[in-house]
Tab-separated table of N, CA and C in Angstrom:
chain	number	residue	atom	x	y	z
A	372	MET	N	20.889	27.158	-58.073
A	372	MET	CA	19.930	25.880	-57.857
A	372	MET	C	19.210	25.465	-59.253
A	373	ALA	N	19.512	23.938	-59.594
A	373	ALA	CA	19.429	23.744	-60.946
A	373	ALA	C	18.088	24.034	-61.054
A	374	LEU	N	17.300	24.222	-62.306
A	374	LEU	CA	15.936	24.135	-62.694
A	374	LEU	C	15.500	22.845	-63.138
A	375	VAL	N	16.231	22.161	-63.383
A	375	VAL	CA	16.122	20.725	-64.021
A	375	VAL	C	16.820	19.588	-62.723
A	376	GLN	N	16.115	18.926	-62.183
A	376	GLN	CA	16.520	18.002	-61.225
A	376	GLN	C	17.142	16.519	-61.634
A	377	THR	N	16.365	16.140	-62.675
A	377	THR	CA	16.391	14.970	-63.045
A	377	THR	C	15.701	14.265	-64.459
A	378	GLY	N	16.267	13.851	-65.491
A	378	GLY	CA	15.479	13.911	-66.481
A	378	GLY	C	15.348	12.087	-66.229
A	379	VAL	N	14.051	11.389	-66.755
A	379	VAL	CA	13.328	10.571	-67.315
A	379	VAL	C	12.839	10.548	-68.576
A	380	VAL	N	13.329	9.527	-69.078
A	380	VAL	CA	12.887	8.729	-70.398
A	380	VAL	C	11.312	7.589	-70.120
A	381	VAL	N	10.608	8.026	-71.102
A	381	VAL	CA	9.259	7.230	-70.167
A	381	VAL	C	8.988	6.873	-72.139
A	382	LEU	N	8.536	5.160	-71.611
A	382	LEU	CA	7.941	4.631	-72.643
A	382	LEU	C	6.665	4.546	-72.971
A	383	ASP	N	5.475	4.809	-73.965
A	383	ASP	CA	4.627	4.355	-73.949
A	383	ASP	C	4.548	2.616	-74.266
A	384	CYS	N	3.598	2.096	-73.769
A	384	CYS	CA	3.371	0.791	-73.792
A	384	CYS	C	1.628	0.421	-73.835
A	385	ALA	N	1.551	-0.720	-74.126
A	385	ALA	CA	-0.270	-0.877	-73.359
A	385	ALA	C	-0.087	-2.058	-72.063
A	386	ASP	N	0.626	-2.768	-71.486
A	386	ASP	CA	0.758	-3.048	-70.194
A	386	ASP	C	2.225	-2.477	-69.647
A	387	PRO	N	2.587	-1.417	-68.962
A	387	PRO	CA	3.466	-0.579	-68.019
A	387	PRO	C	4.004	-1.708	-67.101
A	388	GLU	N	3.362	-2.499	-66.672
A	388	GLU	CA	3.915	-3.313	-65.400
A	388	GLU	C	4.811	-4.529	-66.134
A	389	GLU	N	4.323	-5.084	-67.431
A	389	GLU	CA	5.089	-6.456	-67.923
A	389	GLU	C	6.582	-5.943	-68.452
A	390	LEU	N	6.243	-4.706	-69.423
A	390	LEU	CA	7.361	-3.904	-69.573
A	390	LEU	C	8.567	-3.528	-68.792
A	391	ALA	N	7.981	-3.097	-67.196
A	391	ALA	CA	8.577	-2.261	-66.247
A	391	ALA	C	9.476	-3.492	-65.624
A	392	GLU	N	9.133	-4.747	-65.575
A	392	GLU	CA	9.441	-5.923	-65.055
A	392	GLU	C	10.650	-6.573	-66.118
A	393	PHE	N	10.282	-6.250	-67.651
A	393	PHE	CA	11.648	-6.322	-68.118
A	393	PHE	C	12.681	-5.622	-67.638
A	394	TYR	N	12.679	-4.206	-67.980
A	394	TYR	CA	13.467	-3.641	-67.289
A	394	TYR	C	14.356	-3.534	-65.888
A	395	ARG	N	13.540	-3.475	-65.281
A	395	ARG	CA	13.762	-3.903	-63.775
A	395	ARG	C	15.161	-5.145	-63.924
A	396	GLN	N	14.261	-5.727	-64.448
A	396	GLN	CA	15.285	-7.281	-63.639
A	396	GLN	C	16.778	-6.899	-64.836
A	397	PHE	N	16.426	-6.123	-66.177
A	397	PHE	CA	17.576	-5.910	-66.905
A	397	PHE	C	18.096	-5.048	-66.252
A	398	LEU	N	17.932	-4.047	-65.570
A	398	LEU	CA	19.070	-3.039	-64.971
A	398	LEU	C	19.160	-3.486	-63.458
A	399	GLU	N	18.557	-4.244	-63.384
A	399	GLU	CA	19.006	-5.039	-61.787
A	399	GLU	C	18.081	-3.859	-60.666
A	400	ALA	N	17.286	-3.361	-60.694
A	400	ALA	CA	16.858	-1.891	-60.323
A	400	ALA	C	15.693	-2.186	-59.621
A	401	GLU	N	15.810	-1.532	-58.076
A	401	GLU	CA	15.547	-2.153	-56.706
A	401	GLU	C	14.343	-0.933	-56.448
A	402	ASP	N	14.485	0.118	-56.857
A	402	ASP	CA	13.780	1.206	-56.806
A	402	ASP	C	11.957	1.334	-57.899
A	403	ILE	N	11.075	0.894	-57.011
A	403	ILE	CA	10.021	0.666	-58.201
A	403	ILE	C	8.710	1.781	-57.200
A	404	GLU	N	8.598	2.402	-58.440
A	404	GLU	CA	6.639	3.665	-58.130
A	404	GLU	C	5.717	2.607	-59.018
A	405	VAL	N	4.839	2.630	-58.267
A	405	VAL	CA	3.938	1.951	-59.329
A	405	VAL	C	2.447	2.986	-59.167
A	406	SER	N	1.716	3.221	-60.403
A	406	SER	CA	0.907	4.507	-60.126
A	406	SER	C	-0.545	3.422	-61.106
A	407	ILE	N	-1.874	4.416	-61.783
A	407	ILE	CA	-2.562	3.014	-61.912
A	407	ILE	C	-2.259	3.024	-63.314
A	408	ASP	N	-1.752	4.223	-64.113
A	408	ASP	CA	-1.349	4.302	-65.136
A	408	ASP	C	0.483	4.197	-65.979
A	409	ARG	N	1.047	3.950	-64.669
A	409	ARG	CA	2.571	4.633	-64.606
A	409	ARG	C	3.298	3.918	-63.674
A	410	VAL	N	3.954	2.816	-64.348
A	410	VAL	CA	5.426	2.429	-63.423
A	410	VAL	C	6.967	2.825	-63.771
A	411	ASP	N	7.390	3.662	-62.988
A	411	ASP	CA	8.910	4.202	-62.507
A	411	ASP	C	9.832	3.233	-62.020
A	412	ILE	N	11.313	2.996	-62.345
A	412	ILE	CA	12.025	2.222	-62.210
A	412	ILE	C	13.486	3.159	-61.762
A	413	ARG	N	13.810	2.823	-60.531
A	413	ARG	CA	15.105	3.387	-60.734
A	413	ARG	C	16.537	2.317	-60.305
A	414	ALA	N	17.590	2.325	-61.081
A	414	ALA	CA	18.674	1.348	-61.249
A	414	ALA	C	19.640	1.656	-59.921
A	415	ALA	N	20.196	0.928	-59.608
A	415	ALA	CA	21.125	1.572	-58.604
A	415	ALA	C	22.239	2.318	-58.985
A	416	ASP	N	22.364	2.888	-60.236
A	416	ASP	CA	23.542	3.627	-61.071
A	416	ASP	C	22.611	4.913	-60.749
A	417	GLY	N	21.364	4.615	-60.859
A	417	GLY	CA	20.573	6.361	-60.984
A	417	GLY	C	19.552	6.162	-61.879
A	418	ILE	N	19.948	5.512	-63.131
A	418	ILE	CA	19.350	5.863	-64.218
A	418	ILE	C	17.973	5.434	-63.958
A	419	ARG	N	16.894	6.414	-64.450
A	419	ARG	CA	15.327	5.951	-64.394
A	419	ARG	C	14.971	6.314	-65.410
A	420	VAL	N	13.445	5.067	-65.979
A	420	VAL	CA	12.993	4.350	-66.783
A	420	VAL	C	11.779	4.548	-66.353
A	421	ALA	N	10.616	4.882	-67.115
A	421	ALA	CA	9.000	4.723	-66.569
A	421	ALA	C	8.363	4.004	-67.592
A	422	PHE	N	7.132	3.987	-67.288
A	422	PHE	CA	6.744	3.153	-68.319
A	422	PHE	C	4.981	3.371	-68.231
A	423	ARG	N	4.264	4.200	-69.296
A	423	ARG	CA	3.094	4.955	-69.320
A	423	ARG	C	2.364	4.399	-70.608
A	424	ARG	N	0.946	3.825	-69.027
A	424	ARG	CA	-0.047	3.400	-70.239
A	424	ARG	C	-0.806	3.907	-71.389
A	425	ASP	N	-0.724	3.203	-72.820
A	425	ASP	CA	-1.378	3.700	-73.510
A	425	ASP	C	-2.236	2.685	-74.431
A	426	ALA	N	-3.584	2.387	-74.255
A	426	ALA	CA	-4.057	1.430	-74.964
A	426	ALA	C	-3.903	1.246	-76.254
A	427	THR	N	-3.634	2.376	-76.998
A	427	THR	CA	-3.208	2.376	-78.573
A	427	THR	C	-1.858	1.931	-78.902
A	428	ALA	N	-1.064	1.717	-78.236
A	428	ALA	CA	0.379	1.728	-78.564
A	428	ALA	C	0.732	0.890	-79.219
A	429	THR	N	1.420	1.106	-80.320
A	429	THR	CA	1.829	-0.231	-81.111
A	429	THR	C	3.492	0.216	-81.514
A	430	PRO	N	4.280	-0.913	-81.253
A	430	PRO	CA	5.581	-0.982	-81.688
A	430	PRO	C	5.999	0.017	-82.892
A	431	PRO	N	7.145	0.567	-82.606
A	431	PRO	CA	7.758	0.841	-84.068
A	431	PRO	C	8.316	-0.011	-84.879
A	432	SER	N	7.907	0.551	-86.178
A	432	SER	CA	8.541	-0.599	-87.514
A	432	SER	C	10.169	-0.398	-87.303
A	433	TRP	N	10.636	0.415	-87.191
A	433	TRP	CA	12.342	0.596	-87.155
A	433	TRP	C	13.022	-1.176	-87.177
A	434	PRO	N	13.356	-1.541	-87.987
A	434	PRO	CA	14.442	-0.808	-89.073
A	434	PRO	C	13.982	-0.905	-90.140
A	435	ARG	N	13.068	-1.055	-90.464
A	435	ARG	CA	12.518	-0.703	-91.992
A	435	ARG	C	12.715	0.992	-92.566
A	436	PRO	N	13.456	0.714	-93.499
A	436	PRO	CA	14.029	1.600	-94.507
A	436	PRO	C	13.321	2.578	-94.403
A	437	GLU	N	12.087	2.918	-94.283
A	437	GLU	CA	10.757	4.049	-94.477
A	437	GLU	C	10.475	4.537	-92.985
A	438	ASP	N	10.911	3.903	-92.530
A	438	ASP	CA	10.641	4.343	-90.885
A	438	ASP	C	11.313	5.088	-90.617
A	439	SER	N	11.215	5.879	-89.426
A	439	SER	CA	12.930	6.778	-88.551
A	439	SER	C	12.264	5.666	-87.335
A	440	GLN	N	13.418	5.606	-86.349
A	440	GLN	CA	13.449	4.834	-84.990
A	440	GLN	C	12.827	5.498	-83.857
A	441	GLN	N	13.145	7.178	-84.227
A	441	GLN	CA	12.563	8.030	-83.130
A	441	GLN	C	13.488	8.358	-82.184
A	442	ALA	N	13.214	7.427	-81.151
A	442	ALA	CA	14.655	7.275	-80.146
A	442	ALA	C	14.752	5.781	-79.685
A	443	HIS	N	15.544	5.970	-79.285
A	443	HIS	CA	16.448	4.417	-78.454
A	443	HIS	C	16.938	4.725	-77.256
A	444	LEU	N	16.893	3.923	-76.170
A	444	LEU	CA	17.749	4.222	-75.107
A	444	LEU	C	19.233	3.443	-75.626
A	445	GLU	N	20.102	3.860	-74.981
A	445	GLU	CA	21.409	3.019	-74.882
A	445	GLU	C	22.120	2.633	-73.727
A	446	PHE	N	22.518	1.833	-73.417
A	446	PHE	CA	22.669	0.712	-72.185
A	446	PHE	C	24.343	0.283	-72.375
A	447	LEU	N	25.440	1.083	-71.361
A	447	LEU	CA	26.734	0.710	-71.084
A	447	LEU	C	26.950	-0.853	-71.186
A	448	VAL	N	27.624	-1.829	-71.510
A	448	VAL	CA	27.757	-2.715	-70.829
A	448	VAL	C	29.290	-3.295	-70.522
A	449	ASP	N	29.473	-4.236	-69.945
A	449	ASP	CA	31.092	-4.797	-70.053
A	449	ASP	C	31.019	-5.837	-71.053
A	450	ASP	N	30.243	-6.621	-71.132
A	450	ASP	CA	29.906	-7.784	-71.910
A	450	ASP	C	28.581	-7.976	-72.965
A	451	LEU	N	29.082	-7.633	-74.177
A	451	LEU	CA	27.895	-7.401	-74.462
A	451	LEU	C	27.860	-8.963	-74.858
A	452	ASP	N	28.318	-10.078	-74.888
A	452	ASP	CA	27.672	-11.257	-75.543
A	452	ASP	C	26.307	-11.329	-74.114
A	453	ALA	N	27.394	-11.410	-72.801
A	453	ALA	CA	26.307	-11.537	-71.795
A	453	ALA	C	24.915	-10.677	-71.554
A	454	ALA	N	25.397	-9.920	-72.109
A	454	ALA	CA	23.978	-8.330	-72.111
A	454	ALA	C	23.034	-8.388	-73.300
A	455	GLU	N	23.171	-9.445	-73.750
A	455	GLU	CA	22.324	-9.129	-75.097
A	455	GLU	C	21.416	-11.221	-75.069
A	456	ARG	N	22.261	-12.088	-73.825
A	456	ARG	CA	21.723	-13.338	-73.484
A	456	ARG	C	20.700	-12.990	-72.320
A	457	ALA	N	20.884	-12.153	-71.819
A	457	ALA	CA	20.076	-11.376	-71.154
A	457	ALA	C	18.523	-11.301	-71.114
A	458	VAL	N	18.968	-10.191	-71.922
A	458	VAL	CA	17.891	-9.158	-73.004
A	458	VAL	C	17.132	-10.501	-73.064
A	459	ILE	N	16.955	-11.259	-74.315
A	459	ILE	CA	17.009	-12.681	-74.951
A	459	ILE	C	15.910	-13.393	-73.489
A	460	GLY	N	16.638	-13.974	-72.926
A	460	GLY	CA	16.306	-14.343	-71.496
A	460	GLY	C	14.799	-13.682	-70.964
A	461	LEU	N	14.918	-12.562	-71.370
A	461	LEU	CA	13.756	-12.111	-70.306
A	461	LEU	C	12.594	-11.198	-71.082
A	462	GLY	N	13.233	-11.660	-72.540
A	462	GLY	CA	11.670	-11.798	-73.845
A	462	GLY	C	11.673	-10.631	-74.608
A	463	GLY	N	13.218	-10.278	-74.645
A	463	GLY	CA	13.548	-9.754	-75.371
A	463	GLY	C	13.783	-10.005	-76.969
A	464	ARG	N	14.525	-9.238	-77.506
A	464	ARG	CA	15.049	-9.992	-78.927
A	464	ARG	C	15.983	-9.416	-79.592
A	465	SER	N	17.028	-9.721	-80.165
A	465	SER	CA	17.986	-9.201	-80.782
A	465	SER	C	18.015	-8.508	-81.922
A	466	VAL	N	18.182	-7.016	-82.425
A	466	VAL	CA	17.725	-7.177	-83.990
A	466	VAL	C	18.867	-6.704	-84.813
A	467	SER	N	19.824	-6.297	-84.381
A	467	SER	CA	21.285	-6.406	-84.962
A	467	SER	C	21.844	-8.026	-85.026
A	468	ALA	N	22.035	-8.565	-86.585
A	468	ALA	CA	22.632	-9.823	-87.084
A	468	ALA	C	24.505	-9.673	-86.293
A	469	GLY	N	24.472	-10.785	-85.264
A	469	GLY	CA	25.969	-10.608	-84.748
A	469	GLY	C	26.239	-9.123	-84.633
A	470	GLU	N	28.284	-9.097	-84.263
A	470	GLU	CA	28.398	-8.097	-83.874
A	470	GLU	C	28.693	-7.098	-85.576
A	471	MET	N	28.512	-5.674	-84.738
A	471	MET	CA	28.571	-4.626	-85.851
A	471	MET	C	30.028	-3.939	-85.454
A	472	PRO	N	30.919	-4.194	-86.534
A	472	PRO	CA	32.255	-3.898	-86.521
A	472	PRO	C	32.448	-1.961	-86.326
A	473	GLY	N	33.315	-1.424	-85.800
A	473	GLY	CA	33.393	-0.286	-85.471
A	473	GLY	C	34.245	-0.096	-84.321
A	474	PRO	N	34.628	1.107	-84.702
A	474	PRO	CA	34.911	1.457	-83.078
A	474	PRO	C	34.054	1.518	-81.774
A	475	ASN	N	32.820	1.688	-81.985
A	475	ASN	CA	31.712	1.608	-80.917
A	475	ASN	C	31.288	0.234	-81.637
A	476	GLU	N	31.970	-0.688	-80.896
A	476	GLU	CA	30.717	-2.115	-80.614
A	476	GLU	C	30.078	-1.930	-80.062
A	477	GLU	N	28.821	-2.350	-80.782
A	477	GLU	CA	27.141	-1.826	-80.015
A	477	GLU	C	26.846	-3.100	-80.753
A	478	ARG	N	25.203	-3.786	-80.184
A	478	ARG	CA	24.008	-4.632	-80.680
A	478	ARG	C	22.812	-3.742	-80.274
A	479	VAL	N	21.830	-4.165	-81.327
A	479	VAL	CA	20.644	-3.245	-80.999
A	479	VAL	C	19.694	-4.712	-80.255
A	480	CYS	N	18.916	-4.059	-79.932
A	480	CYS	CA	17.752	-4.984	-79.137
A	480	CYS	C	16.752	-4.632	-79.301
A	481	ALA	N	15.655	-4.761	-78.791
A	481	ALA	CA	14.158	-4.444	-78.513
A	481	ALA	C	13.678	-5.417	-77.427
A	482	ASP	N	12.945	-4.521	-76.885
A	482	ASP	CA	12.242	-4.941	-75.492
A	482	ASP	C	11.038	-5.672	-75.955
A	483	PRO	N	10.258	-5.874	-75.073
A	483	PRO	CA	9.029	-7.410	-75.381
A	483	PRO	C	7.936	-6.537	-75.841
A	484	ALA	N	7.870	-5.063	-75.858
A	484	ALA	CA	6.967	-4.186	-76.865
A	484	ALA	C	7.311	-3.716	-77.951
A	485	GLY	N	8.415	-3.623	-78.275
A	485	GLY	CA	8.969	-3.672	-79.455
A	485	GLY	C	10.252	-2.125	-79.517
A	486	HIS	N	9.978	-1.944	-78.435
A	486	HIS	CA	11.325	-0.774	-78.367
A	486	HIS	C	12.618	-0.739	-78.331
A	487	SER	N	13.265	-0.057	-79.313
A	487	SER	CA	14.741	-0.825	-79.710
A	487	SER	C	15.751	0.137	-78.663
A	488	PHE	N	16.826	-0.584	-78.783
A	488	PHE	CA	17.543	0.182	-77.397
A	488	PHE	C	18.540	-0.349	-77.839
A	489	VAL	N	20.234	0.101	-77.685
A	489	VAL	CA	21.717	-0.250	-78.500
A	489	VAL	C	22.103	-0.957	-76.825
A	490	LEU	N	22.828	-2.045	-77.114
A	490	LEU	CA	23.924	-2.115	-76.267
A	490	LEU	C	25.139	-1.820	-76.454
A	491	ARG	N	26.093	-0.648	-75.324
A	491	ARG	CA	27.139	-0.732	-76.379
A	491	ARG	C	28.286	-1.039	-75.353
A	492	HIS	N	28.929	-1.520	-75.726
A	492	HIS	CA	30.227	-2.030	-74.734
A	492	HIS	C	31.070	-0.284	-74.435
A	493	ALA	N	31.254	-0.600	-72.875
A	493	ALA	CA	31.452	0.543	-71.978
A	493	ALA	C	33.187	0.300	-72.381
A	494	LYS	N	33.592	1.631	-72.266
A	494	LYS	CA	35.045	1.711	-72.825
A	494	LYS	C	35.094	1.997	-71.275
A	495	PRO	N	36.506	1.667	-70.681
A	495	PRO	CA	37.180	1.496	-69.940
A	495	PRO	C	37.312	3.041	-69.027
A	496	ARG	N	37.230	3.533	-67.790
A	496	ARG	CA	37.089	4.398	-67.811
A	496	ARG	C	38.552	4.853	-67.111
A	497	PRO	N	38.672	6.039	-67.024
A	497	PRO	CA	40.217	6.226	-67.102
A	497	PRO	C	40.879	6.365	-65.684
């Protein structure tokens, strides 16, 4: 029997209901659990993300060079342009300027609360 059943990424934010709705729509999540200071979502593929209320939460200031990124989420997508448009349409923003060259094509975005995440082009499965 495994010691750890699963992991959950938890983002602190001032308004967990609002931020959870952004990610619920982006991830097309159906499973939502709401408590007083936390909202958990689970997408169809099993990814789990939670949002914890922190009245003093401030957005990370990355990509300023003097600040670290601390942590970020990464989402594998088939179509970078479509995923980036979805993020912007849901109230997020693009942080990277256009396509970044290299073998791992990716785009950096931020959610409405300022948490950064990466859209990475998914490699075809064998």
